Short mmCIF file of C-alpha atoms in Angstrom, two decimals:
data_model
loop_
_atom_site.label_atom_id
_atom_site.label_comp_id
_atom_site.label_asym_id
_atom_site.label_seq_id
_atom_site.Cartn_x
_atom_site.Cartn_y
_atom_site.Cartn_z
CA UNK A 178 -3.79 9.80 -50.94
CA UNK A 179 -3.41 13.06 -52.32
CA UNK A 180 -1.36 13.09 -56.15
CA UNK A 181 0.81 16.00 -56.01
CA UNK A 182 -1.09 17.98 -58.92
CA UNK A 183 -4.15 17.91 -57.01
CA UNK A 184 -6.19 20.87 -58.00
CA UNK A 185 -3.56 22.34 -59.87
CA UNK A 186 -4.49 23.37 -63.13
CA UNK A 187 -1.71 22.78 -66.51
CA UNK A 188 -1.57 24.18 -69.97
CA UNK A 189 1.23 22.03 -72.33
CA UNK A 190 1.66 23.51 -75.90
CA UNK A 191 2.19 21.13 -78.64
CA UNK A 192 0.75 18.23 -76.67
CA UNK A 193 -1.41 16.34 -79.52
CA UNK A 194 1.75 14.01 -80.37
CA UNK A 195 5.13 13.22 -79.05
CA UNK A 196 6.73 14.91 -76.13
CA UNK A 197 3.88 17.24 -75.62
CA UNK A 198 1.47 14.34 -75.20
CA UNK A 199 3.29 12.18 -72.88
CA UNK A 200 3.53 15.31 -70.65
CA UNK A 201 0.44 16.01 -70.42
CA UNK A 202 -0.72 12.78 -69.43
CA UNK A 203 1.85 12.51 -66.95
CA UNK A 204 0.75 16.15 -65.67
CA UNK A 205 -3.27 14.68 -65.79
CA UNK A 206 -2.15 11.39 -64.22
CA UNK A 207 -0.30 13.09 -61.65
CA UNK A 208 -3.53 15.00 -60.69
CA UNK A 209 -3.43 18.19 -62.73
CA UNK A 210 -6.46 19.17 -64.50
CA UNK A 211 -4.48 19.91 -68.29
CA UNK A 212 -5.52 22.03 -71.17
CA UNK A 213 -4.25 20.54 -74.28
CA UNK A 214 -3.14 22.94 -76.34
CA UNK A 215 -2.22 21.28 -80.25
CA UNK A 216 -2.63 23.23 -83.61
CA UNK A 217 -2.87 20.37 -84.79
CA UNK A 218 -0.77 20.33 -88.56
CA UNK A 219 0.13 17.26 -90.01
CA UNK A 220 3.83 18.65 -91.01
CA UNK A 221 6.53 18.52 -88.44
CA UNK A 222 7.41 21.66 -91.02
CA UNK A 223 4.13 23.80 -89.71
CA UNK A 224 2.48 22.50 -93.08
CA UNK A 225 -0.82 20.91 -93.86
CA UNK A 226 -4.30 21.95 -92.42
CA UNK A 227 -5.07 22.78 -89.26
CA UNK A 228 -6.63 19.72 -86.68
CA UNK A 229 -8.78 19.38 -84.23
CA UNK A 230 -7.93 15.46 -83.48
CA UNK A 231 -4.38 15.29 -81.99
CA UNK A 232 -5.32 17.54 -79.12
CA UNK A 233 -9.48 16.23 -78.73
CA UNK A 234 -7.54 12.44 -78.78
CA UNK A 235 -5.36 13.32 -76.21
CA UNK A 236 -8.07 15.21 -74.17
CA UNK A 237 -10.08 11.78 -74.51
CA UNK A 238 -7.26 9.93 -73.61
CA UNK A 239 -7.00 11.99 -70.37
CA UNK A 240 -10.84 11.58 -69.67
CA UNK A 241 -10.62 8.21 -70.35
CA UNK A 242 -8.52 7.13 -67.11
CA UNK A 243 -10.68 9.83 -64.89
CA UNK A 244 -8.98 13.03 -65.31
CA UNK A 245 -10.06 16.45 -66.27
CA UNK A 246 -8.76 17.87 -69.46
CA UNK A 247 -9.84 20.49 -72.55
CA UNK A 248 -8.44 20.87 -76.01
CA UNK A 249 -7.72 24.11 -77.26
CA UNK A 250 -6.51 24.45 -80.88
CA UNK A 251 -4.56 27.63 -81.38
CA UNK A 252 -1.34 28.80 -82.47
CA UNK A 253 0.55 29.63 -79.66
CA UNK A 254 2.80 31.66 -82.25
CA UNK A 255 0.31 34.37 -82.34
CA UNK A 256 -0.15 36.49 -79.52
CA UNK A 257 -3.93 36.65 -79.21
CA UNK A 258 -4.03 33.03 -79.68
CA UNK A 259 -1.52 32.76 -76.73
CA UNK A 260 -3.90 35.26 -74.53
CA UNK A 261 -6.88 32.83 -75.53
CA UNK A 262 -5.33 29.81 -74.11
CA UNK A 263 -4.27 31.33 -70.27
CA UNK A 264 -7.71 32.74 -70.62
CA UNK A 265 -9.62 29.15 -71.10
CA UNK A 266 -7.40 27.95 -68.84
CA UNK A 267 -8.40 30.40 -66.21
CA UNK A 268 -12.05 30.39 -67.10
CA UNK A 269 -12.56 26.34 -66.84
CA UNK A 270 -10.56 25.61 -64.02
CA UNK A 271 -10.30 29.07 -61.92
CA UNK A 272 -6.68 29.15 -62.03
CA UNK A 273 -3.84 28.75 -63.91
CA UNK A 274 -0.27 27.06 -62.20
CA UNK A 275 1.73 24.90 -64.86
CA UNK A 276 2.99 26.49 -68.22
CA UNK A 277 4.86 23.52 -70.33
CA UNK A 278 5.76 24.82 -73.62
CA UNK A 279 6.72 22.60 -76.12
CA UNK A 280 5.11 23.51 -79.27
CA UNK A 281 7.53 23.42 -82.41
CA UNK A 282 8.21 23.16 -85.85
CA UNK A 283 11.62 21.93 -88.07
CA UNK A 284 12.76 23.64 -91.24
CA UNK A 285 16.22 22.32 -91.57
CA UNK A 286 18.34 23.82 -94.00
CA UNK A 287 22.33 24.66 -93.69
CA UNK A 288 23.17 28.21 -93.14
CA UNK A 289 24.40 28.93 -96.98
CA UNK A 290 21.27 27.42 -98.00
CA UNK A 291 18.92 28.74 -95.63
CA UNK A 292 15.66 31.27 -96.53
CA UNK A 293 14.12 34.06 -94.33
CA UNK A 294 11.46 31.93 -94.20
CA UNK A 295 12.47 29.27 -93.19
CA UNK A 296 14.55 31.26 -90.54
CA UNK A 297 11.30 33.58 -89.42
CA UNK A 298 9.13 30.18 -88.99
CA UNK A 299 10.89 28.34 -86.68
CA UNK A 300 11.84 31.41 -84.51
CA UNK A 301 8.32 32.53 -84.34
CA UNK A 302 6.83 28.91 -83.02
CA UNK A 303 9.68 28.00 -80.66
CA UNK A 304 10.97 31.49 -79.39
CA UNK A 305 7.82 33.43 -80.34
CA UNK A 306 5.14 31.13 -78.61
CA UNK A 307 7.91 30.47 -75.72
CA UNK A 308 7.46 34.19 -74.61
CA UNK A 309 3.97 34.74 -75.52
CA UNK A 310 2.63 31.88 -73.37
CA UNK A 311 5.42 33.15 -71.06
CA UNK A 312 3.84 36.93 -71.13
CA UNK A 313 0.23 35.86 -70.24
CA UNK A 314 0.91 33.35 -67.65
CA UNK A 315 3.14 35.85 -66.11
CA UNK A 316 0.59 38.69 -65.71
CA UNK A 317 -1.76 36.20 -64.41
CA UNK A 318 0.70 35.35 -61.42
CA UNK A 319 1.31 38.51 -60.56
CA UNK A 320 -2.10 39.50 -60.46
CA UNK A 321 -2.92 36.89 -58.06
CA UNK A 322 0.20 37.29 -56.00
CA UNK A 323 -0.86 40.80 -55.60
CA UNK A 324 -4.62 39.93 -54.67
CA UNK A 325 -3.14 37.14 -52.15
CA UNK A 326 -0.53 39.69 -50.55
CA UNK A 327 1.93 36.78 -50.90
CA UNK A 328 3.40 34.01 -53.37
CA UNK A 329 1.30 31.62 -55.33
CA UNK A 330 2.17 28.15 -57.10
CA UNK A 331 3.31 28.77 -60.66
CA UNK A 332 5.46 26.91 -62.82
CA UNK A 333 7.29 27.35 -66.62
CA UNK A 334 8.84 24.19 -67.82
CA UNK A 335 10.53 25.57 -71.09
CA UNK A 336 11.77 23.03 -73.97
CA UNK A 337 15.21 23.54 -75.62
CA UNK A 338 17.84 21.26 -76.70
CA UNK A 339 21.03 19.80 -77.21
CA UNK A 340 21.18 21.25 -80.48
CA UNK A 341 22.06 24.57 -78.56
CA UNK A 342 24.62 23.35 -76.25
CA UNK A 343 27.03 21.60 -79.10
CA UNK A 344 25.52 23.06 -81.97
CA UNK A 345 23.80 21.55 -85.05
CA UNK A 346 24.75 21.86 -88.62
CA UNK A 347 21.84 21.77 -90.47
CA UNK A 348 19.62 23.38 -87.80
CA UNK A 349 20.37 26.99 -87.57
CA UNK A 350 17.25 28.35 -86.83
CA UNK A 351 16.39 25.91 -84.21
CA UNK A 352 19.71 25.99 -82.80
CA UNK A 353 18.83 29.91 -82.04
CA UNK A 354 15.74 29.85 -80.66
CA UNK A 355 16.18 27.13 -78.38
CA UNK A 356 19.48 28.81 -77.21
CA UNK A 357 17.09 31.93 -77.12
CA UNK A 358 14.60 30.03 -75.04
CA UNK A 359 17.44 29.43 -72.18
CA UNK A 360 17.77 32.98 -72.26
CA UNK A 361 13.92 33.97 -71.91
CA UNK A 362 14.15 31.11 -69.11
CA UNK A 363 16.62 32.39 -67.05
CA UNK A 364 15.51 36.13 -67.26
CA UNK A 365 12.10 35.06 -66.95
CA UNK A 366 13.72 32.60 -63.53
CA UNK A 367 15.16 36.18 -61.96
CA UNK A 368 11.64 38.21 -63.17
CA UNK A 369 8.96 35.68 -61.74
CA UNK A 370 10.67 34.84 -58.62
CA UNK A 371 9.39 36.96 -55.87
CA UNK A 372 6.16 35.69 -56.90
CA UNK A 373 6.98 32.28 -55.87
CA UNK A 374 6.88 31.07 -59.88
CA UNK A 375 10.16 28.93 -60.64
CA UNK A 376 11.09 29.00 -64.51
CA UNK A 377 13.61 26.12 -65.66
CA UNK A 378 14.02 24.64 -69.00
CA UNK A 379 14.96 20.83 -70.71
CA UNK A 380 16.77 19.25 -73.31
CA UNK A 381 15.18 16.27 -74.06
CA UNK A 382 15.86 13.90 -76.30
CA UNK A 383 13.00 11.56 -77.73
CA UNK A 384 11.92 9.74 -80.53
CA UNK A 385 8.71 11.69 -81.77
CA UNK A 386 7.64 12.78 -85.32
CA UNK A 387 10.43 15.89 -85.22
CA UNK A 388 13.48 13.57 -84.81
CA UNK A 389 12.35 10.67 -86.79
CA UNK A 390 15.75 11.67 -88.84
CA UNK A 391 17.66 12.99 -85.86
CA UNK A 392 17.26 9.06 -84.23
CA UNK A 393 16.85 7.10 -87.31
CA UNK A 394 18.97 3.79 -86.85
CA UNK A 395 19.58 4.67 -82.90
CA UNK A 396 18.50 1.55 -80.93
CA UNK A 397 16.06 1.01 -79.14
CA UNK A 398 17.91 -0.55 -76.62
CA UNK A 399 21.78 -0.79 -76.18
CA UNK A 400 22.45 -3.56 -78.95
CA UNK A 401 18.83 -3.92 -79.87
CA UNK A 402 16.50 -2.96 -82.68
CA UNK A 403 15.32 0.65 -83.20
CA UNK A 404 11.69 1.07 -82.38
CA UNK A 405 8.65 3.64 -82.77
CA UNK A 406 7.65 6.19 -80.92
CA UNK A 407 6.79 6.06 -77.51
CA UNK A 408 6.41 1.98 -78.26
CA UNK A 409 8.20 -1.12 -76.97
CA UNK A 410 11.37 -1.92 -78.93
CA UNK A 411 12.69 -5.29 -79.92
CA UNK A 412 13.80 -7.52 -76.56
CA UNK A 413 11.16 -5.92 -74.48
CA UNK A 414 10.75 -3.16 -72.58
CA UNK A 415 10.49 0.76 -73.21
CA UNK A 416 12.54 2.44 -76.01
CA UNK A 417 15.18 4.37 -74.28
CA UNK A 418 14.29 7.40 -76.45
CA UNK A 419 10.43 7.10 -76.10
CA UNK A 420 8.83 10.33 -74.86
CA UNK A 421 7.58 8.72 -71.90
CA UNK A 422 11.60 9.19 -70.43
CA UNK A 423 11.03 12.88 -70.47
CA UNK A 424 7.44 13.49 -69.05
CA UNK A 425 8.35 12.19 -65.01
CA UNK A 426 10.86 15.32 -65.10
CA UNK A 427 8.39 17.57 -66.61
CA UNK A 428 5.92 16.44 -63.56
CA UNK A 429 8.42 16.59 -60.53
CA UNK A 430 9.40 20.34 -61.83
CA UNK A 431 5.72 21.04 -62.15
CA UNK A 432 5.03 20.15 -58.55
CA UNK A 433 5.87 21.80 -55.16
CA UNK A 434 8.46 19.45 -54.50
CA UNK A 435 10.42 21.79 -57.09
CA UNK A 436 10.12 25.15 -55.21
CA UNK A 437 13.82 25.73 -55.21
CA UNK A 438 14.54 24.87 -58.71
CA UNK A 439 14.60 27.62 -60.68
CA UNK A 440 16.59 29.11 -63.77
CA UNK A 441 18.20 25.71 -64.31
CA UNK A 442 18.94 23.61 -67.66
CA UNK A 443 18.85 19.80 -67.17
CA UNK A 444 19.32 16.88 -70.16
CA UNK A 445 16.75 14.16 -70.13
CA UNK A 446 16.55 11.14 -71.53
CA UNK A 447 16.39 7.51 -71.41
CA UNK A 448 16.37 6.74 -67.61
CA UNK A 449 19.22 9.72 -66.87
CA UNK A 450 18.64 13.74 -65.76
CA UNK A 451 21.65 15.61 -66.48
CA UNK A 452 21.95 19.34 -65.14
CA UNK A 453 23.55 21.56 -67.16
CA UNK A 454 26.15 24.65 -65.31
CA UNK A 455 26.09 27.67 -67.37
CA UNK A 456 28.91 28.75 -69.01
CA UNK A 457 32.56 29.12 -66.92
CA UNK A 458 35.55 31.08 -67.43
CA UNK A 459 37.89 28.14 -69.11
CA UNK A 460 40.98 30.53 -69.02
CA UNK A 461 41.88 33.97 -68.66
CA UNK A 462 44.46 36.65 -70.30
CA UNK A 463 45.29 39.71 -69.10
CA UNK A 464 47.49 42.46 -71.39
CA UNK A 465 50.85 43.70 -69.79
CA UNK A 466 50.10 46.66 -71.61
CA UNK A 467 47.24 49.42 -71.42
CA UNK A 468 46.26 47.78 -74.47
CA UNK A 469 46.14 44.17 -76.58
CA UNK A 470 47.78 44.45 -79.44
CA UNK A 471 47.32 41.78 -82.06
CA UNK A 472 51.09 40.46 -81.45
CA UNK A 473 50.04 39.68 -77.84
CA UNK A 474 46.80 38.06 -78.13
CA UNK A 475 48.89 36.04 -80.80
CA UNK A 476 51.22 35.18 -78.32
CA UNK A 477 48.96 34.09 -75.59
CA UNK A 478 46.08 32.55 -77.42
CA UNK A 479 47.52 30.82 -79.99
CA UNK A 480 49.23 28.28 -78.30
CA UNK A 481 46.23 28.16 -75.99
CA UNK A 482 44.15 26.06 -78.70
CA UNK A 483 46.84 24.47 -80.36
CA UNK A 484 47.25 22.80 -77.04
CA UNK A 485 43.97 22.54 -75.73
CA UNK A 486 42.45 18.55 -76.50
CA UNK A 487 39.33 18.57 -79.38
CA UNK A 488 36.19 18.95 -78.06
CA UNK A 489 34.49 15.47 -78.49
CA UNK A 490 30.76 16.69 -78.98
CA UNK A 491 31.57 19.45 -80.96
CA UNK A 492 34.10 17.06 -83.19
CA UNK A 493 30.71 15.04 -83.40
CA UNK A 494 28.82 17.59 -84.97
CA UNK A 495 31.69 18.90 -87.32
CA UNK A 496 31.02 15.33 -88.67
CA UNK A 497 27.12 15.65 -88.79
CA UNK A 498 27.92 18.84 -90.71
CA UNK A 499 29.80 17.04 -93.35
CA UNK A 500 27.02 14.84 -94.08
CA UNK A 501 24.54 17.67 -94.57
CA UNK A 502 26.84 19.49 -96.69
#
């Protein structure tokens, strides 16, 4: 019986460890031939020296149970780097369809304390190498839509977060690019289309080497022990926040079965898929007047919030801020 990757070729960015691992064997297991893309830097920070192990041990991994996979070991932040990887892609397997980016870096810092570099670093891996994957696996769809006088099979998986959609107090610069990457998705969602190329992002959350202090202390299970990543936890059974939660989505949007799913946000974690509506109008004023004046909006807005209930998530992270403070 046919898997429903056959012959479909992958790329996943950051896949040496964590998230980016557990997709792509769930892309290779699925049937996908995957090129593991991993630069391979000890650091969750983007420090230490470049490796060639992460991705070549998940490339033997892949081998190992019979698929077909290839390492490639460049930064997906720079934009010949980016062109490189479509381009092996292409070359081994003769096509390109599956784009999951994932590749990312934390420099966490609060806003008063924050330095341009650490801003510029974690915009250019997450938002940066978002859109310059994006770019070349873009041009390479619409080259072959044009040569086939009709759609082809292409599909972006894009990874934010739930640091975007209720903020995050010590995160600023992620917080921006992965709200930046929902943007790129959707525009990329309306751009791609016609080409038969659907473009949808998640916001996972999984217990991998960048969270180890997001998720320290979380169980593993509900009342249970906390466990490692991607490992059994105490009482048995799969860690609710191991990476493994995340990848079956990351296949079933990958597939054909998606074809109508496109430009949408959906949660995933631990057993649950969540999809996220974009933003609706809450409530709306309009001026008796040609003109607000600051007396009106007083008058009508004030009284708005002060009787509007708190916001429970984002009470949660004014309480998160506190303790980075």
């Amino acid at each position: 019986m046919a898997q429903p990757l056959e012959g479909l070729t992958a790329i996943v960015t950051g896949a040496g460890r964590g998230l980016g691992r557990a997709e792509a064997l769930e892309l290779a297991r699925l049937g996908a031939s995957v090129v593991v893309n991993d630069y391979g830097q000890p650091g969750r920070d983007g420090s230490g020296e470049a490796s060639a192990v992460p991705a070549e041990d998940v490339v033997a991994e892949i081998r190992a149970a019979g698929g077909r996979a290839v390492a490639h070991l460049g930064d997906v932040a720079d934009h010949d780097d980016a062109r490189a990887l479509v381009q092996l892609a292409v070359e081994t397997y003769g096509r390109l369809d599956i784009l999951v980016n994932n590749a990312g870096i934390l420099r966490d810092r609060m806003v008063f304390s924050m330095s341009e570099d650490e801003w510029d670093s974690v915009i250019r891996v997450h938002l940066k190498g978002h859109f310059n994957t994006t770019r070349f696996a873009a041009a390479h769809w619409r080259e072959r839509a044009k040569a086939v006088g009709g759609p082809v099979h292409g599909r972006i998986i894009n990874t934010s977060s739930e640091a975007f959609l209720a903020g995050s107090a010590g995160q600023p610069n992620y917080a921006a690019a992965k709200g930046g990457i929902v943007g790129l998705t959707t525009s990329t969602a309306l751009a791609l289309g016609k080409y038969g190329v659907t473009t949808n992002a998640i916001c996972p959350r999984a217990r991998t080497r960048m969270t180890e202090d997001v998720f320290a202390g979380f169980p593993a299970h509900p009342g249970g022990g906390e466990a490692g990543e991607g490992r059994e936890g105490e009482g048995g059974g799969l860690d609710v926040l191991a990476p493994e939660h995340v990848a079956p989505l990351v296949g079933y949007l990958a597939s054909p079965a998606a074809a109508r799913v496109n430009g949408q946000l959906l949660v995933v974690h631990g057993g649950m898929v969540a999809i996220a509506e974009r933003p609706r109008i809450a409530a709306k004023f309009d001026t008796g007047k040609d003109l607000f004046s600051f007396e009106e909006l007083d008058e009508l807005l004030t009284p708005y919030y002060a009787q509007r209930p708190p916001d429970e998530t984002f009470a949660a992270a004014e309480v998160l801020a506190l303790k980075h403070d």
